[in-house]
Short mmCIF file of C-alpha atoms in Angstrom, two decimals:
data_model
loop_
_atom_site.label_atom_id
_atom_site.label_comp_id
_atom_site.label_asym_id
_atom_site.label_seq_id
_atom_site.Cartn_x
_atom_site.Cartn_y
_atom_site.Cartn_z
CA UNK A 1 4.86 15.72 72.42
CA UNK A 2 1.39 15.81 70.66
CA UNK A 3 3.01 16.36 67.41
CA UNK A 4 5.09 12.80 67.95
CA UNK A 5 1.59 10.92 68.24
CA UNK A 6 1.48 10.42 63.99
CA UNK A 7 5.02 9.16 63.58
CA UNK A 8 4.48 6.72 66.65
CA UNK A 9 0.94 5.69 65.27
CA UNK A 10 3.47 5.04 61.76
CA UNK A 11 6.25 3.58 63.58
CA UNK A 12 3.67 0.83 65.34
CA UNK A 13 1.79 0.06 61.96
CA UNK A 14 5.34 -0.53 60.47
CA UNK A 15 6.42 -2.80 63.05
CA UNK A 16 3.09 -4.67 62.83
CA UNK A 17 3.58 -4.89 58.99
CA UNK A 18 6.84 -5.80 59.08
CA UNK A 19 5.94 -8.49 61.72
CA UNK A 20 3.50 -9.85 59.36
CA UNK A 21 5.96 -10.73 56.51
CA UNK A 22 8.69 -13.06 56.16
CA UNK A 23 11.68 -12.27 54.32
CA UNK A 24 14.15 -14.37 52.57
CA UNK A 25 17.26 -13.70 51.05
CA UNK A 26 19.33 -16.70 48.94
CA UNK A 27 22.38 -15.87 47.04
CA UNK A 28 23.71 -18.91 44.74
CA UNK A 29 26.64 -18.85 42.38
CA UNK A 30 25.13 -19.47 38.79
CA UNK A 31 26.49 -19.99 35.49
CA UNK A 32 26.45 -16.36 33.41
CA UNK A 33 23.67 -17.96 31.11
CA UNK A 34 21.88 -19.99 33.65
CA UNK A 35 18.18 -20.58 32.71
CA UNK A 36 15.87 -19.58 35.40
CA UNK A 37 12.17 -20.20 35.88
CA UNK A 38 10.30 -18.20 38.52
CA UNK A 39 6.57 -18.59 39.51
CA UNK A 40 4.99 -15.94 41.53
CA UNK A 41 1.51 -15.69 40.77
CA UNK A 42 0.01 -12.73 43.20
CA UNK A 43 2.35 -9.70 44.14
CA UNK A 44 5.40 -8.56 42.54
CA UNK A 45 8.36 -9.58 40.61
CA UNK A 46 11.19 -7.52 39.88
CA UNK A 47 14.46 -9.12 37.93
CA UNK A 48 17.55 -7.25 37.52
CA UNK A 49 20.42 -8.22 35.53
CA UNK A 50 23.57 -8.04 36.92
CA UNK A 51 27.67 -8.41 36.09
CA UNK A 52 28.01 -11.36 39.00
CA UNK A 53 28.12 -14.93 38.32
CA UNK A 54 25.49 -15.49 41.01
CA UNK A 55 21.64 -15.16 41.97
CA UNK A 56 20.36 -13.20 44.76
CA UNK A 57 16.90 -13.58 45.89
CA UNK A 58 15.24 -11.33 48.27
CA UNK A 59 11.34 -13.05 49.01
CA UNK A 60 9.07 -11.22 50.97
CA UNK A 61 6.16 -13.24 51.59
CA UNK A 62 3.04 -12.51 54.21
CA UNK A 63 4.07 -14.98 56.98
CA UNK A 64 2.01 -18.03 57.51
CA UNK A 65 0.09 -17.80 54.09
CA UNK A 66 2.66 -19.06 51.56
CA UNK A 67 6.37 -20.44 51.08
CA UNK A 68 8.93 -19.39 49.05
CA UNK A 69 10.89 -22.22 47.39
CA UNK A 70 13.96 -22.42 45.26
CA UNK A 71 15.83 -25.40 43.65
CA UNK A 72 18.38 -26.11 41.00
CA UNK A 73 22.51 -25.28 40.91
CA UNK A 74 24.82 -23.30 38.23
CA UNK A 75 22.99 -23.75 35.08
CA UNK A 76 19.12 -24.09 35.80
CA UNK A 77 17.04 -22.75 38.74
CA UNK A 78 13.25 -23.20 39.71
CA UNK A 79 11.63 -20.75 42.41
CA UNK A 80 8.83 -18.88 43.37
CA UNK A 81 6.28 -18.55 45.96
CA UNK A 82 3.68 -21.48 46.60
CA UNK A 83 0.88 -22.15 49.29
CA UNK A 84 2.06 -23.70 52.43
CA UNK A 85 -0.92 -25.82 51.84
CA UNK A 86 -2.38 -27.22 48.72
CA UNK A 87 -5.50 -25.61 47.38
CA UNK A 88 -4.87 -22.72 49.85
CA UNK A 89 -4.75 -19.17 48.38
CA UNK A 90 -1.59 -17.97 47.61
CA UNK A 91 -0.80 -14.45 49.29
CA UNK A 92 0.68 -11.47 47.57
CA UNK A 93 4.52 -11.92 47.69
CA UNK A 94 7.49 -9.56 46.69
CA UNK A 95 10.64 -11.31 44.44
CA UNK A 96 13.48 -8.84 43.62
CA UNK A 97 16.12 -11.14 41.92
CA UNK A 98 19.51 -10.41 40.49
CA UNK A 99 20.72 -12.46 38.08
CA UNK A 100 23.58 -13.02 35.72
CA UNK A 101 22.73 -10.44 32.69
CA UNK A 102 22.84 -12.93 30.24
CA UNK A 103 20.44 -15.47 32.13
CA UNK A 104 17.36 -17.07 30.19
CA UNK A 105 14.57 -15.87 32.57
CA UNK A 106 10.93 -17.41 32.42
CA UNK A 107 8.57 -15.98 34.28
CA UNK A 108 5.16 -16.90 35.00
CA UNK A 109 2.25 -14.74 37.26
CA UNK A 110 -1.61 -14.68 37.72
CA UNK A 111 -2.47 -11.19 38.78
CA UNK A 112 1.59 -10.35 39.89
CA UNK A 113 3.40 -7.73 37.91
CA UNK A 114 6.80 -8.59 35.99
CA UNK A 115 9.27 -6.26 35.85
CA UNK A 116 12.94 -7.38 34.02
CA UNK A 117 15.60 -4.46 34.15
CA UNK A 118 19.03 -4.61 32.19
CA UNK A 119 18.17 -8.07 30.70
CA UNK A 120 20.61 -9.51 27.96
CA UNK A 121 19.58 -12.94 27.55
CA UNK A 122 16.21 -14.51 26.17
CA UNK A 123 13.07 -13.17 28.30
CA UNK A 124 10.11 -15.55 28.37
CA UNK A 125 7.38 -13.59 30.49
CA UNK A 126 3.48 -14.75 31.02
CA UNK A 127 0.92 -13.30 32.89
CA UNK A 128 -2.88 -13.34 33.24
CA UNK A 129 -3.60 -9.66 34.18
CA UNK A 130 -0.44 -8.30 35.58
CA UNK A 131 1.78 -5.66 33.80
CA UNK A 132 4.96 -6.57 32.38
CA UNK A 133 7.90 -4.36 31.87
CA UNK A 134 11.14 -4.68 30.19
CA UNK A 135 14.60 -2.89 29.93
CA UNK A 136 17.65 -3.62 28.34
CA UNK A 137 19.05 -5.14 25.51
CA UNK A 138 17.88 -8.76 25.55
CA UNK A 139 18.38 -11.32 22.60
CA UNK A 140 14.73 -12.13 22.09
CA UNK A 141 11.55 -11.10 24.46
CA UNK A 142 8.47 -13.33 24.59
CA UNK A 143 5.69 -11.61 26.32
CA UNK A 144 2.17 -12.20 26.93
CA UNK A 145 -0.64 -11.24 29.16
CA UNK A 146 -4.20 -11.67 28.81
CA UNK A 147 -5.44 -8.22 30.09
CA UNK A 148 -2.29 -6.47 31.78
CA UNK A 149 -0.47 -4.03 29.77
CA UNK A 150 3.13 -4.78 28.32
CA UNK A 151 5.83 -2.01 28.37
CA UNK A 152 8.74 -3.15 26.57
CA UNK A 153 11.39 -0.42 26.27
CA UNK A 154 14.16 -2.79 25.17
CA UNK A 155 16.92 -3.01 22.23
CA UNK A 156 15.97 -6.46 21.53
CA UNK A 157 16.46 -7.92 18.03
CA UNK A 158 13.68 -10.50 17.94
CA UNK A 159 10.40 -9.66 19.72
CA UNK A 160 6.97 -11.54 20.00
CA UNK A 161 4.25 -9.62 22.11
CA UNK A 162 1.07 -10.59 22.57
CA UNK A 163 -2.05 -9.35 24.65
CA UNK A 164 -6.06 -9.76 24.83
CA UNK A 165 -7.28 -6.52 26.20
CA UNK A 166 -4.13 -5.26 27.18
CA UNK A 167 -2.07 -2.22 25.79
CA UNK A 168 1.12 -3.28 24.42
CA UNK A 169 3.88 -0.61 24.24
CA UNK A 170 7.02 -1.23 22.45
CA UNK A 171 9.94 1.31 22.16
CA UNK A 172 13.15 1.15 20.53
CA UNK A 173 11.88 -1.78 18.03
CA UNK A 174 14.32 -3.05 15.40
CA UNK A 175 15.01 -6.36 13.95
CA UNK A 176 11.99 -8.76 14.02
CA UNK A 177 8.84 -7.89 15.70
CA UNK A 178 5.38 -9.46 16.01
CA UNK A 179 2.90 -7.59 18.33
CA UNK A 180 -0.66 -8.81 18.33
CA UNK A 181 -3.49 -8.07 20.69
CA UNK A 182 -7.56 -8.82 20.69
CA UNK A 183 -8.65 -5.18 21.72
CA UNK A 184 -5.51 -3.51 23.27
CA UNK A 185 -4.10 -0.72 21.56
CA UNK A 186 -0.61 -1.37 20.13
CA UNK A 187 2.11 1.38 20.06
CA UNK A 188 5.26 0.94 18.26
CA UNK A 189 8.31 3.15 18.15
CA UNK A 190 11.35 2.07 16.36
CA UNK A 191 14.70 3.36 17.20
CA UNK A 192 16.60 1.94 14.64
CA UNK A 193 15.31 0.17 11.08
CA UNK A 194 13.05 -2.26 11.49
CA UNK A 195 13.93 -5.23 9.28
CA UNK A 196 10.78 -7.53 9.83
CA UNK A 197 7.46 -6.54 11.50
CA UNK A 198 3.95 -7.78 11.82
CA UNK A 199 1.30 -5.70 13.94
CA UNK A 200 -1.95 -6.94 14.27
CA UNK A 201 -5.36 -6.40 16.77
CA UNK A 202 -8.71 -6.81 15.92
CA UNK A 203 -10.44 -3.63 17.88
CA UNK A 204 -7.08 -2.10 19.46
CA UNK A 205 -5.82 1.19 17.83
CA UNK A 206 -2.21 0.28 16.20
CA UNK A 207 0.66 2.66 15.69
CA UNK A 208 3.83 2.47 14.21
CA UNK A 209 6.80 5.47 14.47
CA UNK A 210 9.58 4.45 13.07
CA UNK A 211 12.01 3.32 9.76
CA UNK A 212 11.58 0.25 7.83
CA UNK A 213 14.95 -0.84 6.34
CA UNK A 214 15.18 -0.46 2.86
CA UNK A 215 14.89 -4.59 2.22
CA UNK A 216 12.55 -4.87 5.44
CA UNK A 217 8.73 -5.59 5.28
CA UNK A 218 6.14 -4.66 7.59
CA UNK A 219 2.35 -5.85 8.20
CA UNK A 220 0.00 -3.94 9.95
CA UNK A 221 -3.28 -5.13 10.22
CA UNK A 222 -6.53 -4.40 12.09
CA UNK A 223 -10.31 -5.45 11.83
CA UNK A 224 -12.01 -2.19 12.76
CA UNK A 225 -9.32 0.03 14.77
CA UNK A 226 -7.61 2.74 12.68
CA UNK A 227 -3.61 2.22 11.86
CA UNK A 228 -1.47 5.64 12.17
CA UNK A 229 2.18 5.00 10.33
CA UNK A 230 4.45 7.70 11.05
CA UNK A 231 7.89 7.43 8.66
CA UNK A 232 10.92 9.50 8.47
CA UNK A 233 11.22 11.82 5.50
CA UNK A 234 14.17 9.48 4.35
CA UNK A 235 12.40 6.45 4.66
CA UNK A 236 11.86 4.78 0.91
CA UNK A 237 8.98 2.43 0.84
CA UNK A 238 6.27 1.29 -0.72
CA UNK A 239 2.69 1.23 1.02
CA UNK A 240 -0.27 -0.99 0.02
CA UNK A 241 -3.29 0.14 1.69
CA UNK A 242 -6.30 -1.45 2.11
CA UNK A 243 -9.51 -0.16 3.80
CA UNK A 244 -12.47 -1.24 2.75
CA UNK A 245 -14.77 1.13 5.13
CA UNK A 246 -12.51 3.48 6.52
CA UNK A 247 -10.49 6.54 4.75
CA UNK A 248 -7.07 6.23 3.90
CA UNK A 249 -5.34 9.95 4.45
CA UNK A 250 -1.88 10.76 3.39
CA UNK A 251 -0.12 13.60 5.61
CA UNK A 252 3.36 12.73 4.15
CA UNK A 253 4.99 15.48 1.56
CA UNK A 254 5.66 14.21 -1.60
CA UNK A 255 4.04 10.41 -1.36
CA UNK A 256 3.41 9.44 -4.73
CA UNK A 257 -0.51 8.22 -4.87
CA UNK A 258 -1.40 5.10 -7.34
CA UNK A 259 -4.91 4.21 -7.05
CA UNK A 260 -6.52 1.23 -9.10
CA UNK A 261 -9.79 0.20 -9.11
CA UNK A 262 -9.66 -3.30 -7.53
CA UNK A 263 -6.11 -2.74 -5.96
CA UNK A 264 -5.05 -1.56 -2.95
CA UNK A 265 -4.35 2.04 -2.56
CA UNK A 266 -0.32 2.64 -3.34
CA UNK A 267 1.65 5.29 -1.85
CA UNK A 268 5.49 5.00 -2.63
CA UNK A 269 7.91 7.11 -1.00
CA UNK A 270 11.73 7.75 -2.49
CA UNK A 271 12.53 4.56 -4.06
CA UNK A 272 10.01 2.53 -2.69
CA UNK A 273 12.37 -0.08 -1.71
CA UNK A 274 11.02 -1.32 1.76
CA UNK A 275 7.82 -3.08 1.64
CA UNK A 276 4.62 -2.02 3.90
CA UNK A 277 1.47 -3.83 3.78
CA UNK A 278 -1.52 -1.98 5.58
CA UNK A 279 -5.11 -3.63 5.71
CA UNK A 280 -8.25 -2.90 7.81
CA UNK A 281 -11.63 -3.99 6.79
CA UNK A 282 -13.54 -1.25 9.23
CA UNK A 283 -10.64 1.16 10.41
CA UNK A 284 -9.28 4.04 8.63
CA UNK A 285 -5.56 4.29 7.74
CA UNK A 286 -3.47 7.43 8.18
CA UNK A 287 0.49 7.97 6.93
CA UNK A 288 2.28 11.14 8.12
CA UNK A 289 5.74 11.83 8.51
CA UNK A 290 8.17 11.76 11.63
CA UNK A 291 9.71 15.18 12.41
CA UNK A 292 13.87 14.98 13.44
CA UNK A 293 12.93 14.18 17.01
CA UNK A 294 11.23 11.30 16.21
CA UNK A 295 7.70 12.43 17.21
CA UNK A 296 5.24 12.00 14.63
CA UNK A 297 4.11 15.55 13.30
CA UNK A 298 0.51 14.97 12.13
CA UNK A 299 -0.96 17.54 9.66
CA UNK B 1 10.44 -16.95 -4.47
CA UNK B 2 8.62 -14.03 -2.80
CA UNK B 3 5.44 -14.33 -1.60
CA UNK B 4 4.10 -11.53 -4.09
CA UNK B 5 5.61 -13.55 -6.65
CA UNK B 6 3.69 -16.38 -5.44
CA UNK B 7 0.40 -14.66 -5.45
CA UNK B 8 0.89 -13.13 -8.95
CA UNK B 9 1.31 -16.71 -10.55
CA UNK B 10 -0.83 -18.51 -8.36
CA UNK B 11 -4.31 -18.82 -10.85
CA UNK B 12 -1.37 -20.12 -13.41
CA UNK B 13 -0.54 -22.55 -11.11
CA UNK B 14 -3.96 -23.93 -9.92
CA UNK B 15 -4.73 -23.91 -13.89
CA UNK B 16 -1.84 -25.86 -14.22
CA UNK B 17 -0.41 -23.65 -16.73
CA UNK B 18 2.76 -22.79 -15.71
CA UNK B 19 6.14 -24.42 -16.89
CA UNK B 20 7.31 -27.21 -14.94
CA UNK B 21 10.05 -25.07 -12.96
CA UNK B 22 7.83 -22.60 -11.87
CA UNK B 23 5.19 -25.16 -10.86
CA UNK B 24 7.78 -26.94 -8.89
CA UNK B 25 9.16 -23.60 -7.21
CA UNK B 26 5.32 -22.77 -6.35
CA UNK B 27 4.95 -26.33 -4.63
CA UNK B 28 8.20 -25.70 -2.60
CA UNK B 29 7.05 -22.00 -1.30
CA UNK B 30 3.61 -23.07 -0.66
CA UNK B 31 5.07 -25.72 1.80
CA UNK B 32 7.17 -23.51 3.25
CA UNK B 33 4.89 -20.86 3.84
CA UNK B 34 1.23 -20.76 5.65
CA UNK B 35 -0.02 -17.65 4.26
CA UNK B 36 0.70 -18.50 0.62
CA UNK B 37 -0.53 -22.09 1.21
CA UNK B 38 -3.68 -20.74 2.45
CA UNK B 39 -3.98 -18.27 -0.46
CA UNK B 40 -3.27 -21.55 -2.77
CA UNK B 41 -6.38 -23.70 -0.92
CA UNK B 42 -8.40 -20.70 -1.43
CA UNK B 43 -7.32 -20.46 -5.37
CA UNK B 44 -8.35 -24.14 -5.56
CA UNK B 45 -11.38 -24.09 -3.87
CA UNK B 46 -12.37 -20.98 -5.77
CA UNK B 47 -11.57 -22.27 -9.30
CA UNK B 48 -13.47 -25.77 -8.66
CA UNK B 49 -16.49 -24.60 -8.06
CA UNK B 50 -16.55 -22.16 -11.06
CA UNK B 51 -15.61 -24.94 -13.06
CA UNK B 52 -18.19 -27.56 -12.25
CA UNK B 53 -21.16 -25.82 -10.76
CA UNK B 54 -23.65 -23.93 -12.51
CA UNK B 55 -23.92 -20.26 -11.20
CA UNK B 56 -27.84 -20.79 -9.56
CA UNK B 57 -27.13 -23.64 -7.29
CA UNK B 58 -28.12 -23.43 -3.99
CA UNK B 59 -25.63 -23.44 -1.25
CA UNK B 60 -25.03 -27.01 -0.05
CA UNK B 61 -25.55 -27.82 4.01
CA UNK B 62 -22.55 -26.81 6.13
CA UNK B 63 -21.99 -30.24 7.91
CA UNK B 64 -19.31 -28.55 10.43
CA UNK B 65 -21.76 -27.76 12.98
CA UNK B 66 -22.68 -31.40 12.81
CA UNK B 67 -19.05 -32.70 13.15
CA UNK B 68 -18.14 -30.59 15.70
CA UNK B 69 -21.12 -31.25 17.84
CA UNK B 70 -20.05 -35.23 18.18
CA UNK B 71 -16.30 -34.55 18.67
CA UNK B 72 -16.28 -31.31 21.30
CA UNK B 73 -18.25 -31.26 24.31
CA UNK B 74 -20.24 -27.73 24.91
CA UNK B 75 -19.98 -25.09 26.40
CA UNK B 76 -16.38 -23.60 24.56
CA UNK B 77 -17.70 -25.04 21.42
CA UNK B 78 -20.85 -22.89 21.62
CA UNK B 79 -18.62 -20.27 21.96
CA UNK B 80 -16.41 -21.37 18.96
CA UNK B 81 -19.18 -21.93 16.68
CA UNK B 82 -21.09 -18.58 17.68
CA UNK B 83 -19.76 -17.46 14.56
CA UNK B 84 -21.21 -19.53 12.42
CA UNK B 85 -24.76 -18.38 13.56
CA UNK B 86 -23.44 -14.60 13.65
CA UNK B 87 -22.98 -15.05 9.87
CA UNK B 88 -26.74 -15.03 8.95
CA UNK B 89 -27.13 -11.91 10.97
CA UNK B 90 -24.00 -10.17 9.15
CA UNK B 91 -25.21 -11.27 5.74
CA UNK B 92 -26.55 -7.42 4.97
CA UNK B 93 -24.11 -5.62 7.24
CA UNK B 94 -23.01 -2.03 6.73
CA UNK B 95 -19.61 -3.26 6.36
CA UNK B 96 -20.59 -5.56 3.22
CA UNK B 97 -22.09 -2.68 1.74
CA UNK B 98 -18.80 -0.91 2.37
CA UNK B 99 -16.70 -3.34 0.83
CA UNK B 100 -19.20 -3.62 -2.13
CA UNK B 101 -19.30 0.05 -2.71
CA UNK B 102 -15.42 0.55 -2.24
CA UNK B 103 -14.51 -2.63 -4.67
CA UNK B 104 -16.70 -4.08 -7.10
CA UNK B 105 -16.85 -7.61 -6.54
CA UNK B 106 -15.60 -10.57 -8.95
CA UNK B 107 -18.36 -11.67 -11.21
CA UNK B 108 -18.65 -15.38 -8.96
CA UNK B 109 -21.59 -16.75 -7.56
CA UNK B 110 -21.89 -16.61 -3.33
CA UNK B 111 -21.42 -20.52 -3.25
CA UNK B 112 -17.59 -19.92 -4.40
CA UNK B 113 -17.28 -17.32 -1.07
CA UNK B 114 -18.61 -20.28 0.97
CA UNK B 115 -16.26 -22.43 -0.47
CA UNK B 116 -13.17 -19.80 -0.34
CA UNK B 117 -13.95 -19.31 3.74
CA UNK B 118 -14.65 -22.82 4.56
CA UNK B 119 -11.25 -24.11 2.77
CA UNK B 120 -9.38 -21.20 5.00
CA UNK B 121 -11.89 -22.45 8.03
CA UNK B 122 -10.61 -25.97 7.62
CA UNK B 123 -7.26 -25.21 8.20
CA UNK B 124 -7.86 -23.67 11.45
CA UNK B 125 -10.96 -25.77 12.89
CA UNK B 126 -9.21 -29.04 14.27
CA UNK B 127 -6.77 -27.09 16.28
CA UNK B 128 -9.39 -24.61 17.39
CA UNK B 129 -11.96 -27.22 18.63
CA UNK B 130 -9.05 -29.57 19.90
CA UNK B 131 -8.06 -26.39 22.08
CA UNK B 132 -11.83 -25.67 22.75
CA UNK B 133 -12.18 -29.09 24.21
CA UNK B 134 -9.04 -28.90 26.27
CA UNK B 135 -10.18 -25.65 27.33
CA UNK B 136 -13.62 -27.09 28.16
CA UNK B 137 -11.64 -29.58 30.53
CA UNK B 138 -9.79 -26.98 32.39
CA UNK B 139 -12.29 -24.23 33.02
CA UNK B 140 -13.08 -25.21 36.30
CA UNK B 141 -9.63 -24.33 37.20
CA UNK B 142 -9.60 -21.07 35.90
CA UNK B 143 -10.34 -17.84 37.99
CA UNK B 144 -13.80 -16.30 37.09
CA UNK B 145 -12.04 -13.10 36.15
CA UNK B 146 -9.71 -15.16 33.51
CA UNK B 147 -13.08 -16.97 32.39
CA UNK B 148 -14.71 -13.57 31.48
CA UNK B 149 -11.38 -12.16 30.14
CA UNK B 150 -11.46 -15.35 27.55
CA UNK B 151 -15.02 -15.01 26.94
CA UNK B 152 -14.63 -11.22 26.17
CA UNK B 153 -12.05 -11.70 23.93
CA UNK B 154 -13.61 -14.55 22.12
CA UNK B 155 -16.61 -12.62 21.41
CA UNK B 156 -14.60 -9.88 20.11
CA UNK B 157 -12.77 -11.93 17.57
CA UNK B 158 -15.92 -14.42 16.97
CA UNK B 159 -17.70 -11.14 15.73
CA UNK B 160 -14.60 -9.87 13.51
CA UNK B 161 -14.76 -13.69 11.91
CA UNK B 162 -18.17 -13.34 11.11
CA UNK B 163 -17.95 -9.64 9.77
CA UNK B 164 -14.80 -10.75 7.16
CA UNK B 165 -16.67 -13.61 6.47
CA UNK B 166 -19.25 -12.07 4.86
CA UNK B 167 -17.05 -9.56 3.38
CA UNK B 168 -15.31 -12.62 1.56
CA UNK B 169 -18.73 -14.45 0.65
CA UNK B 170 -19.34 -11.54 -1.63
CA UNK B 171 -16.04 -11.20 -3.07
CA UNK B 172 -14.12 -14.15 -2.41
CA UNK B 173 -11.38 -13.26 -4.83
CA UNK B 174 -10.18 -10.64 -2.96
CA UNK B 175 -6.68 -11.59 -1.22
CA UNK B 176 -6.83 -8.73 1.64
CA UNK B 177 -10.29 -10.03 2.85
CA UNK B 178 -8.92 -13.70 2.72
CA UNK B 179 -5.87 -12.17 4.30
CA UNK B 180 -8.22 -10.56 7.17
CA UNK B 181 -10.21 -13.69 7.28
CA UNK B 182 -7.34 -15.98 7.82
CA UNK B 183 -6.09 -13.54 10.51
CA UNK B 184 -9.10 -13.66 12.54
CA UNK B 185 -9.06 -17.59 12.50
CA UNK B 186 -5.41 -17.35 13.46
CA UNK B 187 -6.12 -15.03 16.42
CA UNK B 188 -8.61 -17.14 17.76
CA UNK B 189 -6.22 -20.05 17.80
CA UNK B 190 -3.54 -17.95 19.51
CA UNK B 191 -6.22 -16.85 22.21
CA UNK B 192 -7.11 -20.35 22.76
CA UNK B 193 -3.60 -21.30 23.06
CA UNK B 194 -2.96 -18.66 25.29
CA UNK B 195 -6.12 -19.89 27.53
CA UNK B 196 -5.35 -23.38 27.85
CA UNK B 197 -1.33 -22.47 28.53
CA UNK B 198 -2.90 -20.49 31.48
CA UNK B 199 -5.23 -23.24 32.69
CA UNK B 200 -2.30 -25.70 32.34
CA UNK B 201 0.57 -23.68 34.04
CA UNK B 202 -0.93 -21.47 36.79
#
C-alpha cells in the first residue's frame, strides 16, 4: 500500500493539471494548397503535413486564460490563441495542426516554439525568441527569429533564414539560400549542389560544408567571426578570399593559391568554375576538404 | 553583364571612356543590381573629390546628424546615430592598422574615404531613420526583453559599421571594404525591419 502512494499522488496531480486545461479539436475540409495563418504567441505550435484534404487542429489552452479561435474556409484559414480579455496576458498554449502537405503556412510567435514537419508548400515562420524547426521538402522556407534558434532540416529549393542572436543550422541546403545573423552562429550543410548562396553574420561563426554547382555562386561574409568552408574533393571552384586582419588557411589538398598585392587571396580547385567569395574584416578563413561521408576533414 | 564584368569596367564608365554599347549595358546592369549600383555610386563619389579637391582640404562638416535630429525623434535615433560618434574613437584602431598593414591603401586623400562612405550611407539612411521613427513610436508595445534584444543587436551592428567605415576611410578604393560597409548598413536596416514587424504584428 505504501508503494502505491507516489502513483496516487501523480494521478491526482495529473487530474488537476488536466482540469486546468481546455482542449479543443476541430476538423475542417481544406484545399490541398490552402493558405493557413497561425498566431500562437506563447507555448508550442506543431504543424504536420499530411495527405488528407483537411485541417485538424488540437488546441490546448489553459482554462480561463485564453481562447482558441479559427476562421476561414477551404482555401484560407486563420487560427490561433488570444487573450480572453483585451490587454490580458496570453497563456502558454499548445497547437497541433495537421494540414494538407502543400499548404502555404504562415506562423507568428513571441516565445512559442514553431515546428513544421513533412511540409511541401511555402512556409513563412517568425518568432521573437522561440525555436523554429522545419523538416520535409517545402517549396520555400522563410524563417526569422530575434534570439531563438532556427534549425532547417529540409530539402527546399529556396530558403531565406534570418536571426539576430539565435543560431542558424541548415541541413540539406541546395538551390538558392540566404542566411543572415547578427551574432548567432550559422552552419550550412549542403546535401546537393548549391546554386546560389549568401551567408553573412556580424559576429557569428560561419561554417559551410557541401558542394557548389559548376555555375553556382556562394558569398560568405562576417565582420569579425571565423569562416570555415569544407568542399568535396571533386569541387571545381575559384575562391576569392579577403581577410583583412585574420589568417587565411587552406587544408584542401591540391588547391592552387595565387596572391597578388592589393587583391584577394585566390584558391583554384579543379577547373575553377564555381565562384566563391569570402570576406571578413577581423575573422580568419579556413578552407578544407570534406571526406566521403560529408564530414569536414580538418587537417 | 555579370557583376564581375561590371566592376572591371566601372572606372571607365564613371570617366565616360567606354563605347556606347558598353555604357548602355553598364547602366542597365546598375539599374537592376543594388550592389553594383552602390559600387557605381561609390566610384562616382570617389572620382568627384579626386578631380576637384586639393589633397590638403579639410573634411567638411557632416550635416547628417543635424538633418536627422529634425526628422526623427529620440531615443532610437540616438542608437542609429551612435555609430557616427564611435567613428571618432575607431580612427586609430587595431583593425584599421591591420587593414593598412595587409593592403597598402591607395594614394587618395582621406576626404575621399568619407565621401565614399557617405555615398553608401546615404542609400540606407532614409530607410534606417524611417524605421527608427516607427520603432520609437511602437517601443512601448514591445516586451522589455525584445527591446533589450533589439538594443543589443543594434549595438553589435553599429560597432561593425564604425569599424568598417574607419577602414574604408583609410582605403576607399577597396571593393571588399565597400562591400563590408554596405553589408553592415543593410544588416541594420534588416534588423530594424524585423523589429518593426514584431512591433506591428505581435
